[in-house]
Every structure is written in C-alpha cells, then in structure tokens.
Short mmCIF file of C-alpha atoms in Angstrom, two decimals:
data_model
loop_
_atom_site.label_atom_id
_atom_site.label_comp_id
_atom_site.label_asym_id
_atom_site.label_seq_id
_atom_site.Cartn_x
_atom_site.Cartn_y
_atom_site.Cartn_z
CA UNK A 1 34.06 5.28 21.00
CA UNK A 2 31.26 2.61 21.76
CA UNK A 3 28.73 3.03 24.12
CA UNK A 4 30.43 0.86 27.06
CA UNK A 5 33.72 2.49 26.18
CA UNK A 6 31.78 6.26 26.59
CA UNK A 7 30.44 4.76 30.21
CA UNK A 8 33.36 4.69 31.49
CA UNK A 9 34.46 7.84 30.76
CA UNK A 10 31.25 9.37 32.02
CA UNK A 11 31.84 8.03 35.36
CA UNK A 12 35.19 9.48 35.67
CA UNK A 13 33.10 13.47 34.00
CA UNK A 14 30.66 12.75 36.73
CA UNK A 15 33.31 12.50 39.53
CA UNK A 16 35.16 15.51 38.37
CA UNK A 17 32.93 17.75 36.79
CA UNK A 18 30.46 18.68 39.70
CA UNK A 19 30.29 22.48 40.75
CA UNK A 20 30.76 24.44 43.63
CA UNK A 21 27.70 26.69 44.25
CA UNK A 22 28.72 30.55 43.97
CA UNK A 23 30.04 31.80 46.81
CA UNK A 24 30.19 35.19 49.16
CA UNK A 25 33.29 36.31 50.28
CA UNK A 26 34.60 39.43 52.40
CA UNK A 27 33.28 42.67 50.33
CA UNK A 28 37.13 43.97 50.61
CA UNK A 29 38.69 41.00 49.82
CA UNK A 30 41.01 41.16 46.05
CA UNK A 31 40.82 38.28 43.86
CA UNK A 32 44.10 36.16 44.27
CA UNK A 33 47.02 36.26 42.14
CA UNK A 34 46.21 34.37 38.73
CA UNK A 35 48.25 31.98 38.44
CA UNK A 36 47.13 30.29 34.60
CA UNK A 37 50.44 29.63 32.12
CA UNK A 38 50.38 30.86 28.77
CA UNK A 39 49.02 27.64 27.87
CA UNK A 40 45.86 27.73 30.29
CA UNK A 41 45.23 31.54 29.57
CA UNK A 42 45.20 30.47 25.69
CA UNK A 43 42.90 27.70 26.21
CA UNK A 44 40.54 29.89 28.56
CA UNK A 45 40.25 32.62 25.85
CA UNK A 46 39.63 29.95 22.79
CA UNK A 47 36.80 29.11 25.07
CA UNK A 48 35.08 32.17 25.57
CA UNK A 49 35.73 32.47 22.23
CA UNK A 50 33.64 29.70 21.30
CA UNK A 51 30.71 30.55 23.71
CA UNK A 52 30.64 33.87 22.25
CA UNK A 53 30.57 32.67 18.90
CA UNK A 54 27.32 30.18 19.83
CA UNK A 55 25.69 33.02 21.53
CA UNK A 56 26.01 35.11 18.39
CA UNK A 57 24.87 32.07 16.40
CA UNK A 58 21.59 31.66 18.52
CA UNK A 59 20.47 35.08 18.13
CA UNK A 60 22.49 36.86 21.36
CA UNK A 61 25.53 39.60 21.21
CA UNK A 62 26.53 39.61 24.92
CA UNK A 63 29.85 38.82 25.67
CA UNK A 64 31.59 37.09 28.72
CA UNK A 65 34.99 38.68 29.75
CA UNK A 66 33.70 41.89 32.15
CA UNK A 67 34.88 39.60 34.90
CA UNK A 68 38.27 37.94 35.41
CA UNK A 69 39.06 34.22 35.61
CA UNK A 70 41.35 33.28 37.78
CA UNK A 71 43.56 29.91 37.78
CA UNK A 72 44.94 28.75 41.21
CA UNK A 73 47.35 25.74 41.60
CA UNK A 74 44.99 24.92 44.89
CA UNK A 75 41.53 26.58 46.85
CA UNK A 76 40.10 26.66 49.71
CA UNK A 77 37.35 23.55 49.35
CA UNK A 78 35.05 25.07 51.34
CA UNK A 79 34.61 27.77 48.73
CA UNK A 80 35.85 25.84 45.38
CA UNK A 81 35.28 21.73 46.13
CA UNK A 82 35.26 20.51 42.81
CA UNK A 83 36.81 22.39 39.51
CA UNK A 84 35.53 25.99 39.82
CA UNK A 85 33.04 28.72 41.37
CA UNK A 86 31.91 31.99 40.93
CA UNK A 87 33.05 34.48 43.69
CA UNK A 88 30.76 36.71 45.12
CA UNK A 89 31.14 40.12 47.32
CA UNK A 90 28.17 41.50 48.97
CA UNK A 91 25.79 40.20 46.33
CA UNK A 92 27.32 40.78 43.42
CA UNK A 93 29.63 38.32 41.30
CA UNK A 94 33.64 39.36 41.17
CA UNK A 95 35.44 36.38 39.65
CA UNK A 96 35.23 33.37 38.37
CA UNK A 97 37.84 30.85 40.29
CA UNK A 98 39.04 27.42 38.41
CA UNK A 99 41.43 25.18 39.86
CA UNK A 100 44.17 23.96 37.43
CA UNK A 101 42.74 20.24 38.10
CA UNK A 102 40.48 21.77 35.03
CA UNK A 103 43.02 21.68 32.32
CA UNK A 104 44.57 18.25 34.06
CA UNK A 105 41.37 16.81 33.24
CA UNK A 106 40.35 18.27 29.89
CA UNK A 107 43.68 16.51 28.65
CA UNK A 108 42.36 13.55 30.02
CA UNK A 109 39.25 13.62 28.09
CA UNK A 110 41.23 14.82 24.63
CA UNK A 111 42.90 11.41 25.18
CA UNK A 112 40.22 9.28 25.59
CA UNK A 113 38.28 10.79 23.15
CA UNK A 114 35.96 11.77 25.15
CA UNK A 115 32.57 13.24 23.43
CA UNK A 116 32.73 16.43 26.13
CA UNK A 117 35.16 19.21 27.27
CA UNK A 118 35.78 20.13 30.68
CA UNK A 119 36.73 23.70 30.42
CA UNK A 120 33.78 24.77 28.03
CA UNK A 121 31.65 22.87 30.76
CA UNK A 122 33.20 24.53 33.56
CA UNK A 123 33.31 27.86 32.07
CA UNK A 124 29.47 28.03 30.85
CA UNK A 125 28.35 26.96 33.93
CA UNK A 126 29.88 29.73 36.03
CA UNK A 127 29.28 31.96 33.29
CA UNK A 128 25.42 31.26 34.27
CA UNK A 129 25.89 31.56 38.07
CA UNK A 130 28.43 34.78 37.74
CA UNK A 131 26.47 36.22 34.54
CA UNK A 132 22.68 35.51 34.82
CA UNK A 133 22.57 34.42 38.62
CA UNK A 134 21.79 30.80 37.79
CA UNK A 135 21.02 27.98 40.25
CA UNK A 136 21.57 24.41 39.73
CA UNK A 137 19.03 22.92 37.62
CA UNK A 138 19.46 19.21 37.51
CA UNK A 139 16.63 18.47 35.28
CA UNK A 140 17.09 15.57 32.88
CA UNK A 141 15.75 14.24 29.17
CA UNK A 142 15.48 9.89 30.01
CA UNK A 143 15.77 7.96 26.58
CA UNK A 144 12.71 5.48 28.02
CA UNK A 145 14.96 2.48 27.81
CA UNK A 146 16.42 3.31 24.55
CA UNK A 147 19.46 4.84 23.40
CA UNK A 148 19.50 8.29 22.55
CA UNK A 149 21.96 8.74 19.47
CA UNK A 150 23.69 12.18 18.62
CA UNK A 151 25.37 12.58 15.24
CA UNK A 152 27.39 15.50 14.77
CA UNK A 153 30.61 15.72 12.51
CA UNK A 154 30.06 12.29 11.00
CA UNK A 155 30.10 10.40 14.30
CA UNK A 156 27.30 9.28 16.42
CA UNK A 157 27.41 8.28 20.26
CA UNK A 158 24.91 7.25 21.92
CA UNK A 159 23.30 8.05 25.47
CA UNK A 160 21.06 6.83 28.44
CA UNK A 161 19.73 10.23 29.39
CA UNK A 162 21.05 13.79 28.75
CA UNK A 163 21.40 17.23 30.91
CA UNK A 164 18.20 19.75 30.48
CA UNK A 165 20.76 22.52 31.84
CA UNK A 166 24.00 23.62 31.63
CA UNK A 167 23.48 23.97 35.53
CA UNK A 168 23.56 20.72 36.48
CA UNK A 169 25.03 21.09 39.16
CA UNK A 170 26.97 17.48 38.74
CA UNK A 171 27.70 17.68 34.55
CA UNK A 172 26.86 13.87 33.91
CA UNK A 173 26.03 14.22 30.17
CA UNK A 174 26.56 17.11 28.02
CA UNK A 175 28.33 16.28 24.80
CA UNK A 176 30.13 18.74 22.86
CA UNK A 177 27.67 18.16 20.03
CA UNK A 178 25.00 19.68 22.27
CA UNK A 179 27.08 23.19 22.82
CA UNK A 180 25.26 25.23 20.89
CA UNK A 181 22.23 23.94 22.54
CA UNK A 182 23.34 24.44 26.19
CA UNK A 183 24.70 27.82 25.62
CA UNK A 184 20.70 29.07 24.18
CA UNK A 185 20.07 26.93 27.33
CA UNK A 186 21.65 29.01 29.47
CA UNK A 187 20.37 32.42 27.38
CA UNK A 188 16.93 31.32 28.21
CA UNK A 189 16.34 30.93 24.50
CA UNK A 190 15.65 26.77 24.88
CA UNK A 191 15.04 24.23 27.11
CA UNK A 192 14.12 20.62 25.96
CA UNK A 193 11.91 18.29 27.92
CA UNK A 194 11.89 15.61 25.15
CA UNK A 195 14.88 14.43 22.42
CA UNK A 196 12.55 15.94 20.11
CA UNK A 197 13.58 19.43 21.16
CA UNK A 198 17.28 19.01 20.75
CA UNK A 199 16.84 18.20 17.28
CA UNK A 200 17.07 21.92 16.05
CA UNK A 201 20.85 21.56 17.66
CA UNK A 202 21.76 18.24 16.39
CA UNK A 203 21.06 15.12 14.98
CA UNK A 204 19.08 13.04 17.46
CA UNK A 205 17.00 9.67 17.29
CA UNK A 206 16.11 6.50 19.09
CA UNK A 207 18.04 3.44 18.87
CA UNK A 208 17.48 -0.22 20.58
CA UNK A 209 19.71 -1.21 23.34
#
C-alpha cells in the first residue's frame, strides 16, 4: 500500500477507532447478555492470545482474561460512543464492553490491507484502562517533515507521525508492526519520544517526502 493509499485508510481508523473513557455504572448492576458468535468469540481469544504472547516476549507473565468481554449488537452511547469501554462499579473495573461495529470494521481493514487491526487496538487499550487504570495519553513521535518508514515482514510503510501510547484516546497511527512495542508501552516497560526508541521493536528510519 503507498503512502497516499495508507492516508486514506487512516482517516477512516481515526473516525472509528476513538475510545470511550471507562465508565461507572450502578454497583448492582450484571454485565449484559454477551452476545459475540462463535466467530467474534474466536477472534477475541486469538487476540488475547497474541497480547499475552508479546507480554511474555517483553519480559511480563500477566495475563488478561480475569474479566469478561462482552459483545453487544448496540450500547448505550453515553457509556460506549465509539467501539468499546471498560465498565466500572464503584471503582473497580467489571467488564470490558465492545460493540460488534469492532469486527465490522476489522474486516474492513483486512480488505484494504490496512497496516493496523482494530480489535488488537481496541482490546489493548481497554485492557490498560480495565487492567492498569490507564488514562488517555495522546502523546505523539512527529517525523519533522519526513517520512517515518517501518519495515516489518518484508514490507515497509511509511508515516507522518506515530502514537507514543496505546491510550490514545483517538488511535490515529499504530501499525501492527509496532505491537510488540505498544503492548511494553502499556506494561510501563517503554515509551519512545523519538523514532530512535522504536527501533528495538522494529525497523525504523527517515525517508524524504
């Protein structure tokens, strides 16, 4: 995918990517009926999977699935606006809620070869604010009017400016060949303020416009 091609794509990640800030709800109040198909469920668990497996990888053992995740055809958009949240009862996190626009869009992306995933975006991200107690961090790395270029798997995309945080709280750049980056991120175990930084994760230099 070229770089005007990628553009357009990341205008339609930064529409539909942005997170709901965790919310409170009634202490007695269940988590709704999950309502994920055997296809969603499989795709959720591959995912945590994966996380898990890049948390091992940067030198962590926790795991990720003490809480459930729950899939809901619709939600109420004062408490889920965008594609998920975590759920909150008197403090403490209960669930983590995704609307099935999630899995809508992370076809979308497969099919335009898109250099990011939805659901691993989604799901780290509440992961921080259900797991750690996160905030939005909207930091950002600028490329100084040159292209940042990521090579991972034999292909190389390049990119404007990047997400510091997995907790940006509108995902406008985090490409898949920066996960194991954003999950030690989100560990506490790194934080770039410079391309420099990322390059323990993955290929990364400076290219003319």
């Amino acid at each position: 995918m070229n770089v005007r091609n990628f553009l357009g794509v990341l205008a339609l990640t930064f529409l539909l990517t942005a997170c709901a800030k965790a919310k409170e709800k009634s202490p007695d109040l269940a988590p709704p009926p999950d309502q994920s198909s055997a296809e969603e469920t499989k795709a959720i668990n591959a995912t945590l999977a994966r996380i898990e497996a890049l948390t091992v990888e940067v030198g962590d053992e926790r795991h990720f699935r003490s809480l459930p995740i729950i899939v809901r055809e619709t939600a109420d958009a004062s408490v889920v606006p965008n594609f998920g949240a975590c759920i909150r009862s008197a403090g403490k996190a209960q669930y983590i809620l995704l609307k099935k626009e999630v899995f809508v869009q992370e076809k979308r992306l497969v099919k335009m070869e898109a250099a990011d995933r939805t659901l691993f975006r989604v799901l780290l991200h509440e992961i921080g604010h259900c797991y750690f107690g996160r905030e939005h961090d909207n930091a950002r790395i600028e490329s100084e009017g040159q292209f940042l270029e990521i090579t991972s798997g034999g292909k190389s995309l390049q990119y404007m400016s990047l997400d510091v945080s997995a907790m940006a709280e509108a995902t406008l750049v985090q490409p898949s060949a920066l996960d194991k980056y954003y999950v030690a991120e989100l560990l506490g175990l790194a934080r770039a303020t410079s391309p420099d930084e990322i390059k323990p994760f993955a290929e990364v230099k400076f290219v003319a416009p």
